[in-house]
Coordinates of N, CA and C in Angstrom, one line a residue:
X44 N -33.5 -26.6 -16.0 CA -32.8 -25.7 -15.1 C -32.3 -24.5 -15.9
X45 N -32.9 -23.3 -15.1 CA -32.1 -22.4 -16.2 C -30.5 -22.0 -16.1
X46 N -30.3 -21.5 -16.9 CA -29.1 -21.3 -17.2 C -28.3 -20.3 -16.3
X47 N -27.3 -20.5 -15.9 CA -26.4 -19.8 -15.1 C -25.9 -19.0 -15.1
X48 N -26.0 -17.6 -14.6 CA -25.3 -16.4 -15.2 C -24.0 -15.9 -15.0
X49 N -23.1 -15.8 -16.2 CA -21.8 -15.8 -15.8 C -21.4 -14.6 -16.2
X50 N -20.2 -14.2 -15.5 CA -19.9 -12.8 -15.6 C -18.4 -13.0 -16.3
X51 N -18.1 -12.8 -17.6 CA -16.9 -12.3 -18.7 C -16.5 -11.8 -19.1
X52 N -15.3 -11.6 -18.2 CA -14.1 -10.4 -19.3 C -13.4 -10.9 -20.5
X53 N -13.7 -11.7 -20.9 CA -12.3 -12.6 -21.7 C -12.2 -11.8 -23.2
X54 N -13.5 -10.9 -23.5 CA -13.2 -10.2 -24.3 C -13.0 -8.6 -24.5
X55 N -13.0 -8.4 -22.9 CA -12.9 -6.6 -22.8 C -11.7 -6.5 -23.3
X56 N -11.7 -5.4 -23.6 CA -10.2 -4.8 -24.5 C -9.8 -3.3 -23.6
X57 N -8.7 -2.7 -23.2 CA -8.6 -1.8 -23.2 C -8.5 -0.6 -23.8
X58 N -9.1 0.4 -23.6 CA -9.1 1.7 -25.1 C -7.7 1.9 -25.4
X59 N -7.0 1.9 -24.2 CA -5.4 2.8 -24.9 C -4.6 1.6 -25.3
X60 N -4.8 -0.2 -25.5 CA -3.8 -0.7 -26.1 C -3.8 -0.9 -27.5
X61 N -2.3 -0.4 -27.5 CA -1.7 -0.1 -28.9 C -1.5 1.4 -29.2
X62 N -1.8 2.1 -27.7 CA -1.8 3.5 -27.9 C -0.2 3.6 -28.0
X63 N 0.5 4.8 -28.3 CA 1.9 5.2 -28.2 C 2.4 5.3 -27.2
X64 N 3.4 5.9 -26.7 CA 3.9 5.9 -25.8 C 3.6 7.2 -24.7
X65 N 3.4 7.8 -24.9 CA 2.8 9.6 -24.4 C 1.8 9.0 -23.7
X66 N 2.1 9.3 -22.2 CA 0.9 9.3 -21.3 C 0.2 10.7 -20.5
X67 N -0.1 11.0 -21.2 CA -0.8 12.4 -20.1 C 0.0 13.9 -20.3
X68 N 0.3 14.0 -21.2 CA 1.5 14.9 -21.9 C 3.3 14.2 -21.1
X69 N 3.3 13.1 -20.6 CA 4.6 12.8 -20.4 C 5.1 11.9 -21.5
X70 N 6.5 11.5 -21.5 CA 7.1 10.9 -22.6 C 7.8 9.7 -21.8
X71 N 7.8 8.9 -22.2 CA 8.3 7.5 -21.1 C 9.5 7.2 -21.7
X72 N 10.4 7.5 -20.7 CA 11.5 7.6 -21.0 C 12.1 6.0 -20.5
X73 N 13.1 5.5 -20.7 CA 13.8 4.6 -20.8 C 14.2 4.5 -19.1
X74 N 13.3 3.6 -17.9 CA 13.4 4.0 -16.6 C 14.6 3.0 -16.4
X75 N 14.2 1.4 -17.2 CA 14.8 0.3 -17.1 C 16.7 0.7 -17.1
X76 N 17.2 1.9 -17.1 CA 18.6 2.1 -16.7 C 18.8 3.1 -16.0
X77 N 18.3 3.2 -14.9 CA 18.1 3.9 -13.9 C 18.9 3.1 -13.1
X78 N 20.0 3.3 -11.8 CA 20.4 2.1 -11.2 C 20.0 2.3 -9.8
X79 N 19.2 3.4 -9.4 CA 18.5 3.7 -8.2 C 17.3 3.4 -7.9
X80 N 16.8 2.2 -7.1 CA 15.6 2.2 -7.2 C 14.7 2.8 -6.1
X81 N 15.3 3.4 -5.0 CA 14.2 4.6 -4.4 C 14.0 6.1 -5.4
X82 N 15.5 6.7 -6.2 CA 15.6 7.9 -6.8 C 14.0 7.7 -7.5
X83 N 14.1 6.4 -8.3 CA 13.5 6.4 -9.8 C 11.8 6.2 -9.0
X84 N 11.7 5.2 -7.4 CA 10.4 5.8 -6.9 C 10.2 7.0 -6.6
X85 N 11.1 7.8 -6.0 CA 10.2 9.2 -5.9 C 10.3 9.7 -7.2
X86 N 10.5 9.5 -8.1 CA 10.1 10.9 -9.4 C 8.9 10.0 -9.6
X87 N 8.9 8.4 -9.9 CA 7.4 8.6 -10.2 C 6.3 8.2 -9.3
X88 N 6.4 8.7 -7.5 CA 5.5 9.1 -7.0 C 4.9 10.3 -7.3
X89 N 5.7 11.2 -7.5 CA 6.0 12.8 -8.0 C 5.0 13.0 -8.8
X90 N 5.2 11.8 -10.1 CA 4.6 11.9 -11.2 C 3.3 11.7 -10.4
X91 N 2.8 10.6 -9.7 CA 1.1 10.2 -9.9 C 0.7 11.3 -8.8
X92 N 1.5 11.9 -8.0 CA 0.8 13.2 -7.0 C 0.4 14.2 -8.1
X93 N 1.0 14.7 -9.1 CA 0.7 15.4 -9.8 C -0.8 14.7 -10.9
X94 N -0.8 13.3 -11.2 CA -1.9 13.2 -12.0 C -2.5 12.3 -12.1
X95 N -2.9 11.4 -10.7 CA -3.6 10.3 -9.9 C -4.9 11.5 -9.3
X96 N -6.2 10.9 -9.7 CA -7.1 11.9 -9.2 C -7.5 11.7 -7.6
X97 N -7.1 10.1 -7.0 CA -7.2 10.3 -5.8 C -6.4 9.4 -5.2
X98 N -6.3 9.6 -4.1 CA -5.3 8.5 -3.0 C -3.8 8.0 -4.2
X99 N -3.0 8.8 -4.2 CA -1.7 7.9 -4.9 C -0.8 7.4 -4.3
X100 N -1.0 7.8 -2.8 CA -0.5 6.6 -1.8 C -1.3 5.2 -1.7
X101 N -2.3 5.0 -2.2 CA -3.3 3.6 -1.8 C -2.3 2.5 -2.7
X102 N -2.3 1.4 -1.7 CA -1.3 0.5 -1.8 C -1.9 -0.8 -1.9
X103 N -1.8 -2.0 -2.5 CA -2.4 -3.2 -1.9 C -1.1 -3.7 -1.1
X104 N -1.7 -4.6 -0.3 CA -0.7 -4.8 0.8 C -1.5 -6.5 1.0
X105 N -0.1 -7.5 1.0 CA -0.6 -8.9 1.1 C 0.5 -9.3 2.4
X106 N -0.8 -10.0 3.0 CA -0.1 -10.8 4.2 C -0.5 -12.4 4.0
X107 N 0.2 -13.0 5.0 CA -0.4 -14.4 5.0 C -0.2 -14.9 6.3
X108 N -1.7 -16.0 6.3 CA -1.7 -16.2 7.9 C -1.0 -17.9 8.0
X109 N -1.6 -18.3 9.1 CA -0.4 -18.8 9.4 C -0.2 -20.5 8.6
X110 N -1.3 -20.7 7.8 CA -1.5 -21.8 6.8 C -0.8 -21.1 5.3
X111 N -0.4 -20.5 5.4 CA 0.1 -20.0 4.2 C -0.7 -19.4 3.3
X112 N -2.5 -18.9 3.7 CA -3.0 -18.1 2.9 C -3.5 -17.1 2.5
X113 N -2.8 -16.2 1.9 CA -2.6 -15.2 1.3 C -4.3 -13.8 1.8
X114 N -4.1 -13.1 2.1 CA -4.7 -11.7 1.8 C -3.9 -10.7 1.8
X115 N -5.1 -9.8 1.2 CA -4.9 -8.6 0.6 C -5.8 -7.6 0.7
X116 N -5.2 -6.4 1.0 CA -6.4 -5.0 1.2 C -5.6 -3.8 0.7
X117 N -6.1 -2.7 1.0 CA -6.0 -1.3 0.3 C -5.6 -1.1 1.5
X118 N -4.2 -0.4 1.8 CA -3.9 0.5 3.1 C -3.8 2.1 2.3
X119 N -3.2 2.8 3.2 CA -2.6 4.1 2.6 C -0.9 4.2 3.1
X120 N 0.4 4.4 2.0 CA 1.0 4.7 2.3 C 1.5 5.6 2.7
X121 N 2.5 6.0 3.7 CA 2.6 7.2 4.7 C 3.8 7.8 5.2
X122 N 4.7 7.0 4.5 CA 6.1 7.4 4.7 C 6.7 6.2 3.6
X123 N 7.6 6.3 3.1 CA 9.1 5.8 2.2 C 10.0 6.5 2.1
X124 N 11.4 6.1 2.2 CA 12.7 6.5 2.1 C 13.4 4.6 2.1
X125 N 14.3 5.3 2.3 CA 15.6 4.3 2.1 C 15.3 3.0 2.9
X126 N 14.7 3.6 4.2 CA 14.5 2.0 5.1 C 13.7 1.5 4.8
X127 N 12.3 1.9 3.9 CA 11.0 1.5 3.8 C 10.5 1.8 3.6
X128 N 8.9 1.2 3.3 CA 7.9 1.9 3.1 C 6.8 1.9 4.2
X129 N 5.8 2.8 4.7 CA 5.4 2.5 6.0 C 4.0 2.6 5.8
X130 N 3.2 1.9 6.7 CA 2.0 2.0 7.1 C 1.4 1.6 8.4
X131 N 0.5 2.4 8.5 CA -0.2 2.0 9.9 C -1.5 1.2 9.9
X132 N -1.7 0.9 11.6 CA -2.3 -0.3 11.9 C -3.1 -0.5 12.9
X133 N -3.8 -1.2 13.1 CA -4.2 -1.6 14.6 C -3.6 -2.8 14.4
X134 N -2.9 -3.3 15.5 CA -2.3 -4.4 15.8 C -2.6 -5.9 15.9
X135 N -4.1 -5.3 16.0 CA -4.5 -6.8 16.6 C -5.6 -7.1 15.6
X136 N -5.5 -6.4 14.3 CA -5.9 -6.6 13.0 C -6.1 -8.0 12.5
X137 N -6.5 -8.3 11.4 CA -6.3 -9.6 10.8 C -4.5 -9.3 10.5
X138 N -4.4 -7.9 9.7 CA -2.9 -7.8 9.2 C -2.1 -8.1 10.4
X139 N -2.0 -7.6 11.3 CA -1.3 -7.3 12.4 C -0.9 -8.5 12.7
X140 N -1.8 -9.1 13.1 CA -1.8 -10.7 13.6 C -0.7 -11.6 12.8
X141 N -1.2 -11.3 11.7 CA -0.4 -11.6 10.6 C 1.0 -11.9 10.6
X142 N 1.2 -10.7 10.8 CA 2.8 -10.1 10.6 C 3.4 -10.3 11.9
X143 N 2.3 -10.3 13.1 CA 3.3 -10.6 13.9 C 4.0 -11.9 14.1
X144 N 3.0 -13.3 13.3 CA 3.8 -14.5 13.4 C 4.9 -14.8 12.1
X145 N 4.3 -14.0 10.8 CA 5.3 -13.8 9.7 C 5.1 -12.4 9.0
X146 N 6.4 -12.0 9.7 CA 6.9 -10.4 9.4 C 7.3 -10.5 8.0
X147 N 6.5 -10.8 7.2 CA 7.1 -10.3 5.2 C 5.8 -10.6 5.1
X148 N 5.9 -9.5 4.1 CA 4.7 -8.5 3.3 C 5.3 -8.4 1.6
X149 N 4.3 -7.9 0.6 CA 4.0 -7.7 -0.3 C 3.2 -6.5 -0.7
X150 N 3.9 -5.7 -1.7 CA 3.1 -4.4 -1.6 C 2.8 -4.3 -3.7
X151 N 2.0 -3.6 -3.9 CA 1.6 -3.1 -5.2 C 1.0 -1.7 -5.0
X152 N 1.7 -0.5 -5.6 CA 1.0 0.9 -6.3 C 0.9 1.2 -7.4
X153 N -0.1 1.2 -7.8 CA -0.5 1.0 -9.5 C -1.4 2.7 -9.8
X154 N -0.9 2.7 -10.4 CA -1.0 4.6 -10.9 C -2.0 4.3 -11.9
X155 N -3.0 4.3 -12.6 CA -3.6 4.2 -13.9 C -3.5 5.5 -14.3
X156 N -3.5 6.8 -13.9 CA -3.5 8.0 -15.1 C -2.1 7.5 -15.8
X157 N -0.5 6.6 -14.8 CA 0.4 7.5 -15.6 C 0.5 5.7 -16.3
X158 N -0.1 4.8 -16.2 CA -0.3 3.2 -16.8 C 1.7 2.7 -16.0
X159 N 1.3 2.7 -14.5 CA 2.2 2.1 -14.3 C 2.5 1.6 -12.6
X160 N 3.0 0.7 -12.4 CA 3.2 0.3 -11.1 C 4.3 -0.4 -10.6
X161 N 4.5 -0.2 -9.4 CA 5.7 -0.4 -8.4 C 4.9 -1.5 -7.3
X162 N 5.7 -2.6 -7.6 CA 6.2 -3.9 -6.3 C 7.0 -3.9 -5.6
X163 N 7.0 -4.8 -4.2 CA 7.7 -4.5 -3.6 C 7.8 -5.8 -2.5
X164 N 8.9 -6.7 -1.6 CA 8.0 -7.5 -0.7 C 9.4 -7.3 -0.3
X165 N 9.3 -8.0 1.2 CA 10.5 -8.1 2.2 C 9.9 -8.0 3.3
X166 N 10.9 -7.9 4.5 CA 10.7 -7.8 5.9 C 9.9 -7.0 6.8
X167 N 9.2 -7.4 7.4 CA 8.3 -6.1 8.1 C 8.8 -6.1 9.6
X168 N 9.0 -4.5 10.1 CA 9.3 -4.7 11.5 C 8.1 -3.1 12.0
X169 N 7.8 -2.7 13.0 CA 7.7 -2.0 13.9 C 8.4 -0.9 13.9
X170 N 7.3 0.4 13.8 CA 8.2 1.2 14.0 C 8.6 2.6 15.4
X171 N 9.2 3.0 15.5 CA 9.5 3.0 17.0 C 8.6 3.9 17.4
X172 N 8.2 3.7 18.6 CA 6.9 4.4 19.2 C 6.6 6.0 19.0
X173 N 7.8 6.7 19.3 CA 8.1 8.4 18.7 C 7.7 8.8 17.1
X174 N 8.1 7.7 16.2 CA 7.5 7.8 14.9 C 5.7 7.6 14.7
X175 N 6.0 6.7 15.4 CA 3.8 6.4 15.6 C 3.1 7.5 16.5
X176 N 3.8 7.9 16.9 CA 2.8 9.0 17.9 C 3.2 10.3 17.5
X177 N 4.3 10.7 16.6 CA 4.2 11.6 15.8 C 3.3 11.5 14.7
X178 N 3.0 10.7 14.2 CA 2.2 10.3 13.0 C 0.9 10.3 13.3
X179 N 0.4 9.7 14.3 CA -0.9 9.5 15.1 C -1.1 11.2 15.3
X180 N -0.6 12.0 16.0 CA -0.8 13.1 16.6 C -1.5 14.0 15.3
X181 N -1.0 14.1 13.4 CA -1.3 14.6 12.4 C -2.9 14.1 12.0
X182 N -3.3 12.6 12.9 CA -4.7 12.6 12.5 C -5.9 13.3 13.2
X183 N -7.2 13.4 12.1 CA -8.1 14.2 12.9 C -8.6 13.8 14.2
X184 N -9.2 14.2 14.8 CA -9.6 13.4 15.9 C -10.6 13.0 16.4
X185 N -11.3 12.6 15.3 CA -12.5 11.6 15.3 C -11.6 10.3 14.5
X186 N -11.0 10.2 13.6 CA -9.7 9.0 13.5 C -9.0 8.8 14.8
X187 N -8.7 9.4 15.6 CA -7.9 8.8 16.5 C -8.6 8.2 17.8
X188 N -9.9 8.8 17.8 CA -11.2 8.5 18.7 C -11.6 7.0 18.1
X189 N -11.4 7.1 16.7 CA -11.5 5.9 15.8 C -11.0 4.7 16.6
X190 N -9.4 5.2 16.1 CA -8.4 4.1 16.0 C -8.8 3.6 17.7
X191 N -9.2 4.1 18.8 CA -9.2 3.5 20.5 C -10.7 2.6 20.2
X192 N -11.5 3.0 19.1 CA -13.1 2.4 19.7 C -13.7 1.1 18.6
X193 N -12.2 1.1 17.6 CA -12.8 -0.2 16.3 C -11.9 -1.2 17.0
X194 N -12.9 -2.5 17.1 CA -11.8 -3.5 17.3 C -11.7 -4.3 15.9
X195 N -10.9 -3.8 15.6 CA -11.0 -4.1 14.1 C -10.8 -5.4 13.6
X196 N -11.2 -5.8 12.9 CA -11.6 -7.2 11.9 C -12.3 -8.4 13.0
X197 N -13.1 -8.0 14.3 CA -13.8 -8.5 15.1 C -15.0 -8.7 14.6
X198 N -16.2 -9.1 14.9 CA -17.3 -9.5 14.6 C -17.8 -7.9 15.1
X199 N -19.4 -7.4 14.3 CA -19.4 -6.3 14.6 C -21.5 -6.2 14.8
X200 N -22.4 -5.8 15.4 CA -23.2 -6.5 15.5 C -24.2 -5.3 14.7
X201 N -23.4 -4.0 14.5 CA -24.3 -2.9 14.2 C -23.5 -1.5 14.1
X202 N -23.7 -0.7 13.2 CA -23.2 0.2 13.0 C -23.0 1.0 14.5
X203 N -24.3 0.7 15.0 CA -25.0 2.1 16.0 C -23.7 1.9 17.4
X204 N -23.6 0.3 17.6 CA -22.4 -0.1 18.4 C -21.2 0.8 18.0
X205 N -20.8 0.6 17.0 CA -19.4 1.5 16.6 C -20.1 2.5 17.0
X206 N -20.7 3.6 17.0 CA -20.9 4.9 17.0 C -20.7 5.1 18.5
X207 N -21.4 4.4 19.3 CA -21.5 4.6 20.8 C -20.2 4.5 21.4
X208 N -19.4 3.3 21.1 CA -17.9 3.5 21.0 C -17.2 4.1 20.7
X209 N -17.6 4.7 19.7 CA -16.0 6.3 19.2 C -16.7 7.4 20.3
X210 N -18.4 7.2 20.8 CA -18.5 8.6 21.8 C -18.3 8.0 22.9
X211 N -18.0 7.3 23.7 CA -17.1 6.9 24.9 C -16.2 7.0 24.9
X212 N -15.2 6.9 23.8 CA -13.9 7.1 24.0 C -13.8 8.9 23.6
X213 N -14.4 9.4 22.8 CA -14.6 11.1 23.1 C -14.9 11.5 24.5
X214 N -16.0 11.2 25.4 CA -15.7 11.1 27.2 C -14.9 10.8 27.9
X215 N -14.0 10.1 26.8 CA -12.9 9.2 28.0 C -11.8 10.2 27.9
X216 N -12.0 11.1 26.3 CA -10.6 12.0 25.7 C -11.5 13.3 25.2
X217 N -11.9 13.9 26.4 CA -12.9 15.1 25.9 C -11.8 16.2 25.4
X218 N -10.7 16.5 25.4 CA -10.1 17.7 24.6 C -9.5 17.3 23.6
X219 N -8.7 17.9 22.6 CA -8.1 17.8 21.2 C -7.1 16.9 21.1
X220 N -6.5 16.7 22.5 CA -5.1 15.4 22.9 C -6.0 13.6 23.2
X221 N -5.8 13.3 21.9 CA -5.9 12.1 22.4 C -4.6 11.0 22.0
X222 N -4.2 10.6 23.1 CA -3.4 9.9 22.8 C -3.5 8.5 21.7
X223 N -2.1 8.1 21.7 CA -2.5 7.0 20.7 C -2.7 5.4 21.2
X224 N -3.4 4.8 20.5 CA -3.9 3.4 21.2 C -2.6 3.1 21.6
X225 N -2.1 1.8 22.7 CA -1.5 0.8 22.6 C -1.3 -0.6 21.9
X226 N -2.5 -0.4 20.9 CA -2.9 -1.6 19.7 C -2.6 -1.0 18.2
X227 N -2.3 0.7 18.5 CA -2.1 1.1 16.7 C -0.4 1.1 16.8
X228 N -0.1 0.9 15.7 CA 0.9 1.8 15.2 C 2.0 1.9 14.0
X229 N 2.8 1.8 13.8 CA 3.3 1.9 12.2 C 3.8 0.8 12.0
X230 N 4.1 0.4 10.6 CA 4.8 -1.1 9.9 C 5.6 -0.6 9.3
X231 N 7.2 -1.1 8.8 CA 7.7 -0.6 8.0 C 8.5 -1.9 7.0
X232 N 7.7 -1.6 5.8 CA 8.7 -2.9 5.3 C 10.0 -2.6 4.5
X233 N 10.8 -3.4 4.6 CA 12.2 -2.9 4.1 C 12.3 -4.2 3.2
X234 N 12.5 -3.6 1.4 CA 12.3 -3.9 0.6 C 13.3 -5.1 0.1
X235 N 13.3 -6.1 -0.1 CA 14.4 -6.9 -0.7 C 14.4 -7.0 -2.4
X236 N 13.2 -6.9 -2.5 CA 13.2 -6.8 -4.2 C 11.9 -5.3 -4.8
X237 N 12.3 -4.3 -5.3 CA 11.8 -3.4 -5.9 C 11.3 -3.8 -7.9
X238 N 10.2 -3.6 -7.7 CA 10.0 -4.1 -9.4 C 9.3 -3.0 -10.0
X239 N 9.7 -2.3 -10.9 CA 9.1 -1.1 -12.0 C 8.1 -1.4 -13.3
X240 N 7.0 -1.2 -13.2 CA 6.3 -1.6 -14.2 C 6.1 -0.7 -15.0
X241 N 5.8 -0.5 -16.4 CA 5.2 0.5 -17.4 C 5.2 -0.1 -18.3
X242 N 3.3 0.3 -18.7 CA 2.4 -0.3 -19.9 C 3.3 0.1 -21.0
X243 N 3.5 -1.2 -22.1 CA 3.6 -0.8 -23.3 C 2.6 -1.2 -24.1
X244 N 2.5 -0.6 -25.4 CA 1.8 -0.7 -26.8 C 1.3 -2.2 -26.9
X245 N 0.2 -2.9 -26.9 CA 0.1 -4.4 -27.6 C 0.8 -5.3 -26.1
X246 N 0.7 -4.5 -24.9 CA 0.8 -5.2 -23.8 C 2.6 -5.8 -24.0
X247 N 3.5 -5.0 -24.6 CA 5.0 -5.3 -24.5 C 5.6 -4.1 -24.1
X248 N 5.6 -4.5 -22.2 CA 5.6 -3.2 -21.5 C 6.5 -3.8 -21.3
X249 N 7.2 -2.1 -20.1 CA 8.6 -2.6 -19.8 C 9.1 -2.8 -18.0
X250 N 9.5 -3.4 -17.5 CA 9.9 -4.1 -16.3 C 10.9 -4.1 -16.1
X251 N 11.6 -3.8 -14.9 CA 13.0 -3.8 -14.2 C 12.8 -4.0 -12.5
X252 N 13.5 -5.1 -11.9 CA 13.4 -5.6 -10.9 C 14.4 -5.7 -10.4
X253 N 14.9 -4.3 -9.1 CA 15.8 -4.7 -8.3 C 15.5 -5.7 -7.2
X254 N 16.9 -6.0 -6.5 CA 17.0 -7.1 -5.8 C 18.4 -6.6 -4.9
X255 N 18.0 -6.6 -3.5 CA 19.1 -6.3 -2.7 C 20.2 -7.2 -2.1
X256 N 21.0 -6.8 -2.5 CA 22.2 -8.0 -2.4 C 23.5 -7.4 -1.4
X257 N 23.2 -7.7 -0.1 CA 24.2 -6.9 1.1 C 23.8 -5.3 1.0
X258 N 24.8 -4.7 0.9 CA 24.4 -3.0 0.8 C 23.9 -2.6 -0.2
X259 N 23.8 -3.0 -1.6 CA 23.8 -3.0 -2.8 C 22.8 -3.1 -3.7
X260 N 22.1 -2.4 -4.6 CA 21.2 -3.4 -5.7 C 21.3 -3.7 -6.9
X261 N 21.3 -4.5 -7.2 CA 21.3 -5.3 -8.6 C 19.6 -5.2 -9.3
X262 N 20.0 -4.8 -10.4 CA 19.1 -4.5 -11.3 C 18.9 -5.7 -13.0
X263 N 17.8 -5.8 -13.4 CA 17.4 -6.8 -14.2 C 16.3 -6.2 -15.1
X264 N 16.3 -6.4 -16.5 CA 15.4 -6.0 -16.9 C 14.5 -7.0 -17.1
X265 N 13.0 -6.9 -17.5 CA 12.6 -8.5 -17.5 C 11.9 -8.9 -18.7
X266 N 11.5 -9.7 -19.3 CA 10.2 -10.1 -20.2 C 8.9 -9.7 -19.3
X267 N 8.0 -8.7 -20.3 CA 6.8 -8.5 -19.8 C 5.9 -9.7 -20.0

């Protein structure tokens, strides 16, 4: 019988471990005493808009169904502030479904130009219809022709099917106003625990993980 072909990372190495500390002409400053943990996300969203070459909003995003097991996909994030972080949806998604029978989520944005990444999980709710149809309204409009003609994560039998369905729904919405599905619309998760990652030297990087406690967060630094 021949032999089986296996595929092995167990010895790739990365080029930059053991590199210094300087990532990209920046200087990694000491984040782990920061006591803000939205402040200390936007500077370094800031940082990967400035030197992430594509999508530095792309997020993994984990749900779980209703046996307890776990997926995960790439969304795009699309709003964060204080209440949350947001993304949009079709509803009747695998995610959607999801969340509608358990509303907590899990998020990861991992930067590789700046070697660093931000967790996140908590509560998911809905967000109010004026925010989704303002949001909706900024997409092009073959996306929002989109969003009415995929039934997304459905069985699908042929590309040429999708196609004939985004141009029916163009017939159905021949001018530039299309409204937005009654199946899309925004998620917002509100974070209970925030975690800060950045690569160190020999893989002894540094970590700090808030945790919301009433109005308040409590901060920890951790063992990498």
């Amino acid at each position: 019988m021949p032999a089986r072909p296996r595929f092995r990372l167990s010895h790739w190495r990365s080029s930059h471990l053991g590199k210094d500390d300087a990532v990209d002409g920046l200087t990694k400053s000491d984040f782990t005493l920061n006591p803000d943990p939205w402040g200390l996300f936007r500077q370094w969203f800031a940082e990967a808009q400035a030197s992430e070459p594509e999508d530095p909003n792309a997020m993994a995003l984990a749900t779980c169904d209703a046996d307890g097991l776990p997926d995960v996909r790439i969304v795009l994030l699309k709003d964060a502030d204080e209440r949350g972080f947001v993304f949009y949806t079709n509803t009747l998604s695998t995610k959607g479904l999801e969340l509608s029978a358990n509303p907590r989520a899990a998020l990861v944005l991992h930067w590789k130009s700046l070697r660093r990444q931000v967790r996140a999980r908590g509560t998911v709710t809905k967000v109010e219809d004026a925010e989704a149809d303002a949001y909706f309204a900024t997409r092009a409009r073959d996306s929002r022709l989109g969003a009415w003609a995929s039934r997304q994560s459905q069985p699908l039998d042929s590309r040429e099917t999708l196609m004939r369905a985004v141009e029916d729904v163009g017939q159905r919405f021949p001018g530039e106003s299309v409204p937005r599905p009654p199946h899309w619309t925004g998620y917002r998760i509100a974070p209970v625990t925030m975690e800060f990652w950045q690569d160190g030297a020999y893989r002894l990087h540094d970590r700090v993980r808030f945790t919301r406690r009433g109005g308040a967060w409590e901060s920890n630094r951790l063992y990498p």
